[in-house]
PDB file of C-alpha atoms in Angstrom:
ATOM      1  CA  MET A  12     -30.376-107.357 -37.918  1.00 57.00           C
ATOM      2  CA  GLY A  13     -33.864-107.251 -39.343  1.00 63.00           C
ATOM      3  CA  LEU A  14     -37.120-107.257 -37.419  1.00 67.00           C
ATOM      4  CA  LEU A  15     -37.542-111.043 -37.571  1.00 74.00           C
ATOM      5  CA  GLU A  16     -33.995-111.584 -36.317  1.00 77.00           C
ATOM      6  CA  HIS A  17     -34.652-109.213 -33.385  1.00 74.00           C
ATOM      7  CA  LEU A  18     -37.870-111.035 -32.530  1.00 81.00           C
ATOM      8  CA  GLU A  19     -36.111-114.393 -32.712  1.00 84.00           C
ATOM      9  CA  GLU A  20     -33.342-113.208 -30.420  1.00 83.00           C
ATOM     10  CA  LEU A  21     -35.917-111.749 -28.010  1.00 84.00           C
ATOM     11  CA  ARG A  22     -37.710-115.099 -27.939  1.00 89.00           C
ATOM     12  CA  GLU A  23     -34.476-116.915 -27.123  1.00 90.00           C
ATOM     13  CA  ARG A  24     -33.647-114.435 -24.338  1.00 88.00           C
ATOM     14  CA  LEU A  25     -37.139-114.800 -22.837  1.00 91.00           C
ATOM     15  CA  ILE A  26     -36.922-118.614 -22.948  1.00 93.00           C
ATOM     16  CA  LYS A  27     -33.540-118.571 -21.186  1.00 91.00           C
ATOM     17  CA  SER A  28     -34.904-116.142 -18.580  1.00 90.00           C
ATOM     18  CA  ALA A  29     -37.950-118.357 -17.987  1.00 92.00           C
ATOM     19  CA  ILE A  30     -35.726-121.437 -17.581  1.00 94.00           C
ATOM     20  CA  ALA A  31     -33.573-119.540 -15.071  1.00 91.00           C
ATOM     21  CA  LEU A  32     -36.679-118.426 -13.144  1.00 91.00           C
ATOM     22  CA  ILE A  33     -38.127-121.946 -12.975  1.00 93.00           C
ATOM     23  CA  SER A  34     -34.754-123.325 -11.890  1.00 94.00           C
ATOM     24  CA  GLY A  35     -34.448-120.622  -9.222  1.00 90.00           C
ATOM     25  CA  ILE A  36     -37.906-121.397  -7.839  1.00 92.00           C
ATOM     26  CA  PHE A  37     -37.116-125.125  -7.763  1.00 93.00           C
ATOM     27  CA  LEU A  38     -33.827-124.543  -5.917  1.00 93.00           C
ATOM     28  CA  SER A  39     -35.440-122.125  -3.468  1.00 91.00           C
ATOM     29  CA  LEU A  40     -37.876-124.839  -2.353  1.00 90.00           C
ATOM     30  CA  PHE A  41     -34.991-126.517  -0.514  1.00 91.00           C
ATOM     31  CA  PHE A  42     -34.458-123.542   1.838  1.00 90.00           C
ATOM     32  CA  THR A  43     -37.860-121.835   1.853  1.00 91.00           C
ATOM     33  CA  GLY A  44     -38.606-123.162   5.341  1.00 90.00           C
ATOM     34  CA  ARG A  45     -35.423-121.628   6.704  1.00 92.00           C
ATOM     35  CA  LEU A  46     -36.188-118.369   4.899  1.00 91.00           C
ATOM     36  CA  LEU A  47     -39.663-118.314   6.441  1.00 91.00           C
ATOM     37  CA  ARG A  48     -38.159-118.697   9.911  1.00 91.00           C
ATOM     38  CA  ILE A  49     -35.808-115.798   9.184  1.00 91.00           C
ATOM     39  CA  LEU A  50     -38.705-113.592   8.084  1.00 90.00           C
ATOM     40  CA  ILE A  51     -40.801-114.316  11.189  1.00 91.00           C
ATOM     41  CA  SER A  52     -37.857-114.057  13.620  1.00 89.00           C
ATOM     42  CA  PRO A  53     -38.598-110.348  14.364  1.00 87.00           C
ATOM     43  CA  MET A  54     -41.823-111.550  16.022  1.00 86.00           C
ATOM     44  CA  GLY A  55     -39.768-113.146  18.798  1.00 83.00           C
ATOM     45  CA  GLU A  56     -41.627-115.742  20.865  1.00 81.00           C
ATOM     46  CA  LEU A  57     -44.923-115.142  19.059  1.00 82.00           C
ATOM     47  CA  LYS A  58     -45.696-117.429  16.143  1.00 86.00           C
ATOM     48  CA  PRO A  59     -48.098-116.484  13.358  1.00 89.00           C
ATOM     49  CA  VAL A  60     -51.134-118.665  12.661  1.00 88.00           C
ATOM     50  CA  PHE A  61     -52.897-119.760   9.490  1.00 87.00           C
ATOM     51  CA  LEU A  62     -56.691-119.753   9.339  1.00 85.00           C
ATOM     52  CA  ARG A  63     -57.367-121.390   5.959  1.00 86.00           C
ATOM     53  CA  PRO A  64     -56.354-124.949   5.043  1.00 86.00           C
ATOM     54  CA  THR A  65     -54.245-123.802   2.075  1.00 88.00           C
ATOM     55  CA  GLU A  66     -52.877-120.556   3.550  1.00 89.00           C
ATOM     56  CA  MET A  67     -49.578-122.066   4.707  1.00 91.00           C
ATOM     57  CA  ILE A  68     -48.988-123.815   1.375  1.00 91.00           C
ATOM     58  CA  ILE A  69     -49.728-120.642  -0.596  1.00 92.00           C
ATOM     59  CA  THR A  70     -47.426-118.592   1.667  1.00 91.00           C
ATOM     60  CA  TYR A  71     -44.682-121.212   1.321  1.00 91.00           C
ATOM     61  CA  LEU A  72     -44.947-121.137  -2.486  1.00 91.00           C
ATOM     62  CA  LYS A  73     -45.057-117.334  -2.494  1.00 90.00           C
ATOM     63  CA  VAL A  74     -41.807-117.095  -0.542  1.00 91.00           C
ATOM     64  CA  ALA A  75     -40.264-119.726  -2.833  1.00 91.00           C
ATOM     65  CA  PHE A  76     -41.338-117.676  -5.859  1.00 90.00           C
ATOM     66  CA  ILE A  77     -39.831-114.473  -4.462  1.00 88.00           C
ATOM     67  CA  ALA A  78     -36.595-116.290  -3.581  1.00 89.00           C
ATOM     68  CA  GLY A  79     -36.560-117.840  -7.060  1.00 89.00           C
ATOM     69  CA  ILE A  80     -36.804-114.395  -8.645  1.00 87.00           C
ATOM     70  CA  ALA A  81     -33.885-113.207  -6.500  1.00 84.00           C
ATOM     71  CA  LEU A  82     -31.769-116.228  -7.485  1.00 86.00           C
ATOM     72  CA  SER A  83     -32.529-115.947 -11.183  1.00 88.00           C
ATOM     73  CA  MET A  84     -32.292-112.149 -11.384  1.00 83.00           C
ATOM     74  CA  PRO A  85     -28.583-112.102 -12.455  1.00 82.00           C
ATOM     75  CA  VAL A  86     -29.406-114.371 -15.404  1.00 85.00           C
ATOM     76  CA  ILE A  87     -32.511-112.372 -16.330  1.00 85.00           C
ATOM     77  CA  VAL A  88     -30.620-109.069 -16.182  1.00 80.00           C
ATOM     78  CA  TYR A  89     -27.771-110.580 -18.202  1.00 81.00           C
ATOM     79  CA  GLN A  90     -30.201-111.668 -20.944  1.00 84.00           C
ATOM     80  CA  MET A  91     -31.729-108.180 -21.009  1.00 82.00           C
ATOM     81  CA  VAL A  92     -28.290-106.601 -21.270  1.00 78.00           C
ATOM     82  CA  ARG A  93     -27.215-108.937 -24.068  1.00 79.00           C
ATOM     83  CA  PHE A  94     -30.373-108.042 -25.994  1.00 81.00           C
ATOM     84  CA  ILE A  95     -29.948-104.250 -25.810  1.00 79.00           C
ATOM     85  CA  LEU A  96     -26.136-104.197 -25.947  1.00 76.00           C
ATOM     86  CA  PRO A  97     -25.826-103.970 -29.787  1.00 76.00           C
ATOM     87  CA  ALA A  98     -27.916-100.768 -29.761  1.00 71.00           C
ATOM     88  CA  LEU A  99     -25.591 -98.948 -27.362  1.00 69.00           C
ATOM     89  CA  TYR A 100     -22.508 -96.866 -28.002  1.00 72.00           C
ATOM     90  CA  PRO A 101     -19.208 -98.030 -26.440  1.00 75.00           C
ATOM     91  CA  HIS A 102     -19.296 -95.402 -23.661  1.00 69.00           C
ATOM     92  CA  GLU A 103     -22.911 -96.318 -22.873  1.00 65.00           C
ATOM     93  CA  ARG A 104     -21.884 -99.964 -22.550  1.00 72.00           C
ATOM     94  CA  ARG A 105     -19.296 -99.021 -19.938  1.00 73.00           C
ATOM     95  CA  TYR A 106     -21.987 -97.371 -17.829  1.00 71.00           C
ATOM     96  CA  LEU A 107     -24.159-100.465 -18.126  1.00 71.00           C
ATOM     97  CA  TYR A 108     -21.388-102.813 -17.009  1.00 72.00           C
ATOM     98  CA  TRP A 109     -21.026-101.167 -13.601  1.00 77.00           C
ATOM     99  CA  LEU A 110     -24.660-100.075 -13.262  1.00 75.00           C
ATOM    100  CA  ILE A 111     -25.898-103.653 -12.804  1.00 75.00           C
ATOM    101  CA  PRO A 112     -23.622-104.611  -9.872  1.00 81.00           C
ATOM    102  CA  ALA A 113     -24.042-101.141  -8.319  1.00 82.00           C
ATOM    103  CA  ALA A 114     -27.836-101.416  -8.477  1.00 80.00           C
ATOM    104  CA  SER A 115     -27.701-104.920  -6.991  1.00 81.00           C
ATOM    105  CA  LEU A 116     -25.477-103.807  -4.100  1.00 84.00           C
ATOM    106  CA  SER A 117     -27.686-100.780  -3.428  1.00 86.00           C
ATOM    107  CA  PHE A 118     -30.782-102.964  -3.312  1.00 85.00           C
ATOM    108  CA  LEU A 119     -29.082-105.451  -0.960  1.00 85.00           C
ATOM    109  CA  ALA A 120     -27.998-102.576   1.279  1.00 88.00           C
ATOM    110  CA  GLY A 121     -31.603-101.384   1.437  1.00 87.00           C
ATOM    111  CA  LEU A 122     -32.839-104.889   2.280  1.00 86.00           C
ATOM    112  CA  SER A 123     -30.250-105.256   5.041  1.00 88.00           C
ATOM    113  CA  PHE A 124     -31.105-101.870   6.535  1.00 88.00           C
ATOM    114  CA  ALA A 125     -34.826-102.626   6.440  1.00 86.00           C
ATOM    115  CA  TYR A 126     -34.474-106.093   7.989  1.00 88.00           C
ATOM    116  CA  PHE A 127     -31.888-105.446  10.686  1.00 89.00           C
ATOM    117  CA  VAL A 128     -32.777-101.855  11.667  1.00 86.00           C
ATOM    118  CA  MET A 129     -36.342-100.958  10.737  1.00 84.00           C
ATOM    119  CA  LEU A 130     -38.308-104.195  10.802  1.00 86.00           C
ATOM    120  CA  PRO A 131     -37.612-105.111  14.474  1.00 87.00           C
ATOM    121  CA  PHE A 132     -38.826-101.690  15.647  1.00 83.00           C
ATOM    122  CA  ALA A 133     -41.880-101.790  13.388  1.00 83.00           C
ATOM    123  CA  VAL A 134     -42.906-105.316  14.394  1.00 86.00           C
ATOM    124  CA  LYS A 135     -42.410-104.606  18.095  1.00 84.00           C
ATOM    125  CA  TYR A 136     -44.521-101.452  17.859  1.00 81.00           C
ATOM    126  CA  LEU A 137     -47.314-103.188  15.969  1.00 81.00           C
ATOM    127  CA  LEU A 138     -47.328-106.113  18.389  1.00 82.00           C
ATOM    128  CA  THR A 139     -47.539-103.951  21.513  1.00 81.00           C
ATOM    129  CA  PHE A 140     -49.873-101.214  20.253  1.00 75.00           C
ATOM    130  CA  GLY A 141     -53.280-101.752  21.828  1.00 72.00           C
ATOM    131  CA  GLY A 142     -52.035-104.757  23.766  1.00 70.00           C
ATOM    132  CA  ASP A 143     -54.126-103.758  26.781  1.00 73.00           C
ATOM    133  CA  VAL A 144     -57.274-104.059  24.648  1.00 80.00           C
ATOM    134  CA  ALA A 145     -56.639-107.041  22.376  1.00 81.00           C
ATOM    135  CA  ARG A 146     -54.027-109.764  21.887  1.00 80.00           C
ATOM    136  CA  ALA A 147     -51.989-109.722  18.678  1.00 79.00           C
ATOM    137  CA  GLN A 148     -52.491-112.862  16.590  1.00 83.00           C
ATOM    138  CA  TRP A 149     -51.253-112.428  13.033  1.00 88.00           C
ATOM    139  CA  THR A 150     -51.813-114.809  10.149  1.00 90.00           C
ATOM    140  CA  ILE A 151     -48.742-116.053   8.302  1.00 91.00           C
ATOM    141  CA  GLY A 152     -50.100-114.908   4.929  1.00 90.00           C
ATOM    142  CA  GLU A 153     -50.734-111.315   5.961  1.00 89.00           C
ATOM    143  CA  TYR A 154     -47.450-111.068   7.858  1.00 90.00           C
ATOM    144  CA  ILE A 155     -45.297-112.373   4.975  1.00 91.00           C
ATOM    145  CA  ASP A 156     -47.135-110.104   2.538  1.00 90.00           C
ATOM    146  CA  PHE A 157     -46.441-107.114   4.809  1.00 88.00           C
ATOM    147  CA  VAL A 158     -42.748-107.988   5.315  1.00 89.00           C
ATOM    148  CA  THR A 159     -41.948-108.689   1.654  1.00 88.00           C
ATOM    149  CA  LYS A 160     -43.569-105.456   0.463  1.00 86.00           C
ATOM    150  CA  PHE A 161     -41.825-103.494   3.203  1.00 86.00           C
ATOM    151  CA  LEU A 162     -38.389-104.940   2.372  1.00 86.00           C
ATOM    152  CA  PHE A 163     -38.922-104.442  -1.366  1.00 86.00           C
ATOM    153  CA  TRP A 164     -39.823-100.758  -1.186  1.00 86.00           C
ATOM    154  CA  ILE A 165     -37.015 -99.912   1.216  1.00 86.00           C
ATOM    155  CA  GLY A 166     -34.614-101.709  -1.109  1.00 86.00           C
ATOM    156  CA  MET A 167     -35.935 -99.697  -4.049  1.00 86.00           C
ATOM    157  CA  THR A 168     -35.466 -96.377  -2.260  1.00 87.00           C
ATOM    158  CA  PHE A 169     -31.756 -97.153  -1.919  1.00 88.00           C
ATOM    159  CA  GLU A 170     -31.497 -96.902  -5.715  1.00 86.00           C
ATOM    160  CA  LEU A 171     -32.058 -93.129  -5.456  1.00 88.00           C
ATOM    161  CA  PRO A 172     -28.373 -92.076  -5.787  1.00 89.00           C
ATOM    162  CA  LEU A 173     -27.916 -94.180  -8.936  1.00 85.00           C
ATOM    163  CA  VAL A 174     -31.079 -92.726 -10.484  1.00 85.00           C
ATOM    164  CA  ILE A 175     -29.860 -89.194  -9.766  1.00 87.00           C
ATOM    165  CA  TYR A 176     -26.414 -89.997 -11.193  1.00 85.00           C
ATOM    166  CA  PHE A 177     -27.729 -91.269 -14.523  1.00 80.00           C
ATOM    167  CA  LEU A 178     -30.279 -88.490 -14.886  1.00 82.00           C
ATOM    168  CA  SER A 179     -27.367 -86.107 -14.439  1.00 84.00           C
ATOM    169  CA  ARG A 180     -25.281 -88.018 -16.997  1.00 78.00           C
ATOM    170  CA  LEU A 181     -28.143 -87.652 -19.461  1.00 72.00           C
ATOM    171  CA  GLY A 182     -28.276 -83.920 -18.793  1.00 77.00           C
ATOM    172  CA  LEU A 183     -31.834 -84.023 -17.460  1.00 80.00           C
ATOM    173  CA  ILE A 184     -30.879 -82.610 -14.056  1.00 84.00           C
ATOM    174  CA  SER A 185     -27.892 -80.741 -12.618  1.00 87.00           C
ATOM    175  CA  PRO A 186     -26.328 -80.467  -9.141  1.00 86.00           C
ATOM    176  CA  GLN A 187     -27.400 -76.820  -9.001  1.00 89.00           C
ATOM    177  CA  TRP A 188     -31.002 -77.786  -9.753  1.00 90.00           C
ATOM    178  CA  LEU A 189     -30.903 -80.454  -7.026  1.00 88.00           C
ATOM    179  CA  SER A 190     -29.520 -77.946  -4.515  1.00 88.00           C
ATOM    180  CA  ARG A 191     -32.111 -75.299  -5.378  1.00 89.00           C
ATOM    181  CA  ASN A 192     -34.963 -77.772  -4.972  1.00 88.00           C
ATOM    182  CA  ARG A 193     -33.680 -79.432  -1.804  1.00 88.00           C
ATOM    183  CA  LYS A 194     -36.607 -78.093   0.265  1.00 89.00           C
ATOM    184  CA  TYR A 195     -39.087 -79.715  -2.114  1.00 90.00           C
ATOM    185  CA  ALA A 196     -37.089 -82.917  -1.994  1.00 90.00           C
ATOM    186  CA  VAL A 197     -37.370 -82.930   1.811  1.00 90.00           C
ATOM    187  CA  VAL A 198     -41.169 -82.667   1.567  1.00 90.00           C
ATOM    188  CA  ILE A 199     -41.369 -85.450  -1.029  1.00 90.00           C
ATOM    189  CA  ILE A 200     -39.055 -87.666   1.030  1.00 88.00           C
ATOM    190  CA  ALA A 201     -41.214 -87.061   4.118  1.00 88.00           C
ATOM    191  CA  ILE A 202     -44.306 -88.143   2.171  1.00 88.00           C
ATOM    192  CA  ILE A 203     -42.525 -91.255   0.858  1.00 86.00           C
ATOM    193  CA  ALA A 204     -41.325 -92.113   4.366  1.00 84.00           C
ATOM    194  CA  ALA A 205     -44.864 -91.735   5.721  1.00 83.00           C
ATOM    195  CA  VAL A 206     -46.230 -94.056   3.027  1.00 82.00           C
ATOM    196  CA  ILE A 207     -43.522 -96.711   3.431  1.00 79.00           C
ATOM    197  CA  THR A 208     -43.420 -96.685   7.226  1.00 76.00           C
ATOM    198  CA  PRO A 209     -45.868 -99.286   8.537  1.00 69.00           C
ATOM    199  CA  THR A 210     -46.383 -97.444  11.837  1.00 66.00           C
ATOM    200  CA  PRO A 211     -47.675 -93.889  12.445  1.00 66.00           C
ATOM    201  CA  ASP A 212     -45.127 -92.940  15.119  1.00 68.00           C
ATOM    202  CA  PRO A 213     -42.459 -90.340  14.219  1.00 76.00           C
ATOM    203  CA  PHE A 214     -39.580 -92.539  15.415  1.00 73.00           C
ATOM    204  CA  ASN A 215     -40.077 -95.241  12.788  1.00 71.00           C
ATOM    205  CA  MET A 216     -40.822 -92.591  10.177  1.00 79.00           C
ATOM    206  CA  SER A 217     -37.487 -90.924  10.967  1.00 81.00           C
ATOM    207  CA  LEU A 218     -35.751 -94.290  10.510  1.00 78.00           C
ATOM    208  CA  VAL A 219     -36.878 -94.141   6.884  1.00 80.00           C
ATOM    209  CA  MET A 220     -36.618 -90.393   6.316  1.00 86.00           C
ATOM    210  CA  ILE A 221     -33.069 -89.832   7.591  1.00 87.00           C
ATOM    211  CA  PRO A 222     -31.456 -92.460   5.303  1.00 86.00           C
ATOM    212  CA  LEU A 223     -33.445 -91.103   2.346  1.00 88.00           C
ATOM    213  CA  LEU A 224     -32.160 -87.592   3.047  1.00 90.00           C
ATOM    214  CA  LEU A 225     -28.610 -88.945   3.229  1.00 90.00           C
ATOM    215  CA  LEU A 226     -29.149 -90.849  -0.021  1.00 90.00           C
ATOM    216  CA  TYR A 227     -30.374 -87.644  -1.657  1.00 90.00           C
ATOM    217  CA  GLU A 228     -27.193 -85.856  -0.597  1.00 91.00           C
ATOM    218  CA  VAL A 229     -25.136 -88.766  -1.940  1.00 89.00           C
ATOM    219  CA  GLY A 230     -27.071 -88.378  -5.178  1.00 88.00           C
ATOM    220  CA  VAL A 231     -26.177 -84.664  -5.316  1.00 89.00           C
ATOM    221  CA  LEU A 232     -22.513 -85.561  -4.880  1.00 90.00           C
ATOM    222  CA  LEU A 233     -22.747 -88.207  -7.639  1.00 86.00           C
ATOM    223  CA  ALA A 234     -24.475 -85.668  -9.892  1.00 86.00           C
ATOM    224  CA  LYS A 235     -21.471 -83.347  -9.470  1.00 87.00           C
ATOM    225  CA  ILE A 236     -19.164 -86.219 -10.414  1.00 83.00           C
ATOM    226  CA  ALA A 237     -21.350 -87.075 -13.408  1.00 74.00           C
ATOM    227  CA  ARG A 238     -21.266 -83.498 -14.727  1.00 69.00           C
TER     228      ARG A 238
END
Protein backbone atom coordinates (compact mmCIF):
# COMPACT_ATOMS: atom_id res chain seq x y z
CA MET A 1 0.00 0.00 0.00
CA GLY A 2 1.15 3.50 -0.81
CA LEU A 3 1.08 6.51 1.48
CA LEU A 4 -2.33 7.72 0.27
CA GLU A 5 -3.84 4.27 0.78
CA HIS A 6 -2.46 4.17 4.34
CA LEU A 7 -3.88 7.61 5.07
CA GLU A 8 -7.25 6.61 3.64
CA GLU A 9 -7.35 3.47 5.76
CA LEU A 10 -6.33 5.47 8.84
CA ARG A 11 -9.17 7.91 8.17
CA GLU A 12 -11.67 5.06 7.93
CA ARG A 13 -10.40 3.50 11.17
CA LEU A 14 -10.63 6.86 12.99
CA ILE A 15 -14.18 7.44 11.71
CA LYS A 16 -15.28 3.99 12.90
CA SER A 17 -13.62 4.59 16.28
CA ALA A 18 -15.36 7.97 16.62
CA ILE A 19 -18.74 6.41 15.76
CA ALA A 20 -18.14 3.70 18.38
CA LEU A 21 -17.19 6.34 20.98
CA ILE A 22 -20.28 8.46 20.30
CA SER A 23 -22.49 5.37 20.43
CA GLY A 24 -20.87 4.28 23.71
CA ILE A 25 -21.45 7.70 25.28
CA PHE A 26 -25.09 7.69 24.13
CA LEU A 27 -25.69 4.21 25.56
CA SER A 28 -23.95 5.07 28.83
CA LEU A 29 -26.43 7.92 29.42
CA PHE A 30 -29.07 5.29 30.24
CA PHE A 31 -27.14 3.96 33.27
CA THR A 32 -24.98 6.92 34.29
CA GLY A 33 -27.21 7.63 37.29
CA ARG A 34 -26.76 4.09 38.57
CA LEU A 35 -23.01 4.32 37.95
CA LEU A 36 -22.86 7.56 39.93
CA ARG A 37 -24.59 5.88 42.87
CA ILE A 38 -22.05 3.05 42.71
CA LEU A 39 -19.15 5.51 42.75
CA ILE A 40 -20.47 7.44 45.76
CA SER A 41 -21.51 4.32 47.71
CA PRO A 42 -18.16 4.21 49.62
CA MET A 43 -19.27 7.46 51.30
CA GLY A 44 -21.99 5.55 53.14
CA GLU A 45 -24.76 7.73 54.59
CA LEU A 46 -23.06 10.97 53.54
CA LYS A 47 -24.13 12.44 50.22
CA PRO A 48 -21.94 14.82 48.22
CA VAL A 49 -23.24 18.29 47.36
CA PHE A 50 -22.94 20.50 44.29
CA LEU A 51 -22.24 24.21 44.70
CA ARG A 52 -22.57 25.50 41.13
CA PRO A 53 -25.76 25.32 39.05
CA THR A 54 -24.10 23.28 36.29
CA GLU A 55 -21.78 21.15 38.45
CA MET A 56 -24.12 18.15 38.61
CA ILE A 57 -24.78 18.22 34.86
CA ILE A 58 -21.07 18.45 34.06
CA THR A 59 -20.27 15.59 36.47
CA TYR A 60 -23.07 13.49 34.96
CA LEU A 61 -21.73 14.05 31.43
CA LYS A 62 -18.17 13.37 32.57
CA VAL A 63 -19.12 9.99 34.01
CA ALA A 64 -21.10 9.23 30.84
CA PHE A 65 -18.04 10.11 28.76
CA ILE A 66 -15.76 7.86 30.81
CA ALA A 67 -18.28 5.00 30.63
CA GLY A 68 -18.62 5.58 26.88
CA ILE A 69 -14.86 5.24 26.45
CA ALA A 70 -14.93 1.97 28.40
CA LEU A 71 -17.79 0.62 26.27
CA SER A 72 -16.22 1.61 22.97
CA MET A 73 -12.65 0.61 23.88
CA PRO A 74 -12.89 -2.92 22.34
CA VAL A 75 -13.92 -1.40 19.01
CA ILE A 76 -11.24 1.29 19.18
CA VAL A 77 -8.53 -1.25 20.03
CA TYR A 78 -9.77 -3.54 17.26
CA GLN A 79 -9.49 -0.72 14.70
CA MET A 80 -5.96 0.06 15.90
CA VAL A 81 -4.99 -3.60 15.63
CA ARG A 82 -6.45 -3.93 12.14
CA PHE A 83 -4.46 -0.87 11.04
CA ILE A 84 -1.06 -2.08 12.29
CA LEU A 85 -1.62 -5.80 11.62
CA PRO A 86 -0.23 -5.82 8.02
CA ALA A 87 3.11 -4.45 9.30
CA LEU A 88 3.64 -7.30 11.77
CA TYR A 89 5.26 -10.68 11.34
CA PRO A 90 3.11 -13.79 11.99
CA HIS A 91 4.68 -14.48 15.41
CA GLU A 92 4.19 -10.83 16.40
CA ARG A 93 0.52 -11.11 15.47
CA ARG A 94 0.12 -14.05 17.84
CA TYR A 95 1.43 -11.94 20.71
CA LEU A 96 -0.98 -9.16 19.82
CA TYR A 97 -4.00 -11.47 19.78
CA TRP A 98 -3.62 -12.45 23.43
CA LEU A 99 -2.10 -9.16 24.60
CA ILE A 100 -5.37 -7.26 24.15
CA PRO A 101 -7.59 -9.52 26.30
CA ALA A 102 -4.78 -9.96 28.86
CA ALA A 103 -4.34 -6.20 29.18
CA SER A 104 -8.11 -5.73 29.51
CA LEU A 105 -8.37 -8.37 32.25
CA SER A 106 -5.39 -6.90 34.11
CA PHE A 107 -6.94 -3.44 34.02
CA LEU A 108 -10.30 -4.78 35.25
CA ALA A 109 -8.52 -6.62 38.06
CA GLY A 110 -6.85 -3.37 39.09
CA LEU A 111 -10.18 -1.51 39.01
CA SER A 112 -11.85 -4.19 41.13
CA PHE A 113 -9.02 -4.19 43.68
CA ALA A 114 -9.07 -0.40 43.90
CA TYR A 115 -12.85 -0.15 44.28
CA PHE A 116 -13.56 -3.04 46.64
CA VAL A 117 -10.37 -2.99 48.77
CA MET A 118 -8.63 0.37 48.67
CA LEU A 119 -11.34 2.95 48.06
CA PRO A 120 -13.49 2.15 51.15
CA PHE A 121 -10.47 2.53 53.45
CA ALA A 122 -9.32 5.72 51.73
CA VAL A 123 -12.75 7.36 51.78
CA LYS A 124 -13.36 6.42 55.41
CA TYR A 125 -9.99 7.85 56.43
CA LEU A 126 -10.53 11.09 54.54
CA LEU A 127 -14.03 11.50 55.95
CA THR A 128 -12.98 10.99 59.57
CA PHE A 129 -9.63 12.81 59.54
CA GLY A 130 -10.05 16.11 61.36
CA GLY A 131 -13.69 15.35 62.11
CA ASP A 132 -13.37 16.93 65.56
CA VAL A 133 -12.43 20.24 63.91
CA ALA A 134 -14.59 20.43 60.79
CA ARG A 135 -17.41 18.49 59.13
CA ALA A 136 -16.69 16.77 55.82
CA GLN A 137 -18.86 18.08 52.99
CA TRP A 138 -17.53 17.09 49.58
CA THR A 139 -18.72 18.37 46.23
CA ILE A 140 -19.81 15.79 43.68
CA GLY A 141 -17.43 17.16 41.03
CA GLU A 142 -14.31 16.95 43.17
CA TYR A 143 -15.24 13.54 44.56
CA ILE A 144 -15.90 11.95 41.13
CA ASP A 145 -12.69 13.48 39.78
CA PHE A 146 -10.75 11.99 42.71
CA VAL A 147 -12.36 8.53 42.39
CA THR A 148 -11.97 8.21 38.61
CA LYS A 149 -8.30 9.22 38.69
CA PHE A 150 -7.65 6.88 41.61
CA LEU A 151 -9.31 3.90 39.89
CA PHE A 152 -7.56 4.63 36.59
CA TRP A 153 -4.03 4.73 37.99
CA ILE A 154 -4.49 1.62 40.10
CA GLY A 155 -5.83 -0.15 37.02
CA MET A 156 -2.78 0.97 35.04
CA THR A 157 -0.34 -0.33 37.65
CA PHE A 158 -1.81 -3.81 37.20
CA GLU A 159 -0.40 -3.79 33.66
CA LEU A 160 3.13 -4.05 35.11
CA PRO A 161 3.59 -7.83 34.58
CA LEU A 162 2.56 -7.58 30.91
CA VAL A 163 4.95 -4.66 30.35
CA ILE A 164 7.81 -6.64 31.90
CA TYR A 165 6.93 -9.71 29.81
CA PHE A 166 7.04 -7.89 26.49
CA LEU A 167 10.17 -5.95 27.34
CA SER A 168 11.76 -9.31 28.05
CA ARG A 169 10.44 -10.74 24.76
CA LEU A 170 12.06 -7.81 22.97
CA GLY A 171 15.35 -8.51 24.73
CA LEU A 172 15.43 -5.14 26.47
CA ILE A 173 15.49 -6.65 29.97
CA SER A 174 16.26 -10.07 31.45
CA PRO A 175 15.14 -11.94 34.58
CA GLN A 176 18.67 -11.66 35.96
CA TRP A 177 18.63 -7.89 35.48
CA LEU A 178 15.25 -7.66 37.24
CA SER A 179 16.54 -9.74 40.16
CA ARG A 180 19.73 -7.69 40.51
CA ASN A 181 17.78 -4.44 40.57
CA ARG A 182 15.00 -5.61 42.88
CA LYS A 183 16.08 -3.21 45.66
CA TYR A 184 15.75 -0.26 43.29
CA ALA A 185 12.39 -1.55 42.15
CA VAL A 186 11.20 -1.60 45.78
CA VAL A 187 12.17 2.07 46.18
CA ILE A 188 10.45 3.06 42.93
CA ILE A 189 7.33 1.09 43.88
CA ALA A 190 7.27 2.81 47.28
CA ILE A 191 7.41 6.21 45.57
CA ILE A 192 4.63 5.23 43.15
CA ALA A 193 2.50 3.94 46.03
CA ALA A 194 3.02 7.20 47.93
CA VAL A 195 1.95 9.24 44.90
CA ILE A 196 -1.11 7.11 44.09
CA THR A 197 -2.32 6.69 47.66
CA PRO A 198 -4.75 9.50 48.48
CA THR A 199 -4.01 9.34 52.22
CA PRO A 200 -0.67 9.81 54.04
CA ASP A 201 -1.08 6.91 56.48
CA PRO A 202 1.18 3.85 56.02
CA PHE A 203 -1.74 1.39 56.07
CA ASN A 204 -3.33 2.66 52.86
CA MET A 205 0.10 3.06 51.29
CA SER A 206 0.84 -0.60 52.05
CA LEU A 207 -2.45 -1.56 50.36
CA VAL A 208 -0.95 -0.19 47.15
CA MET A 209 2.68 -1.17 47.70
CA ILE A 210 2.19 -4.85 48.55
CA PRO A 211 0.20 -5.69 45.37
CA LEU A 212 2.75 -3.78 43.28
CA LEU A 213 5.58 -5.82 44.80
CA LEU A 214 3.66 -9.01 44.05
CA LEU A 215 3.02 -7.82 40.50
CA TYR A 216 6.73 -7.15 40.09
CA GLU A 217 7.52 -10.71 41.16
CA VAL A 218 4.89 -12.00 38.72
CA GLY A 219 6.62 -9.92 36.07
CA VAL A 220 9.97 -11.55 36.92
CA LEU A 221 8.38 -14.97 36.53
CA LEU A 222 6.83 -13.96 33.17
CA ALA A 223 10.22 -12.61 32.05
CA LYS A 224 11.73 -16.05 32.71
CA ILE A 225 8.97 -17.63 30.62
CA ALA A 226 9.50 -15.07 27.86
CA ARG A 227 13.24 -15.78 27.67
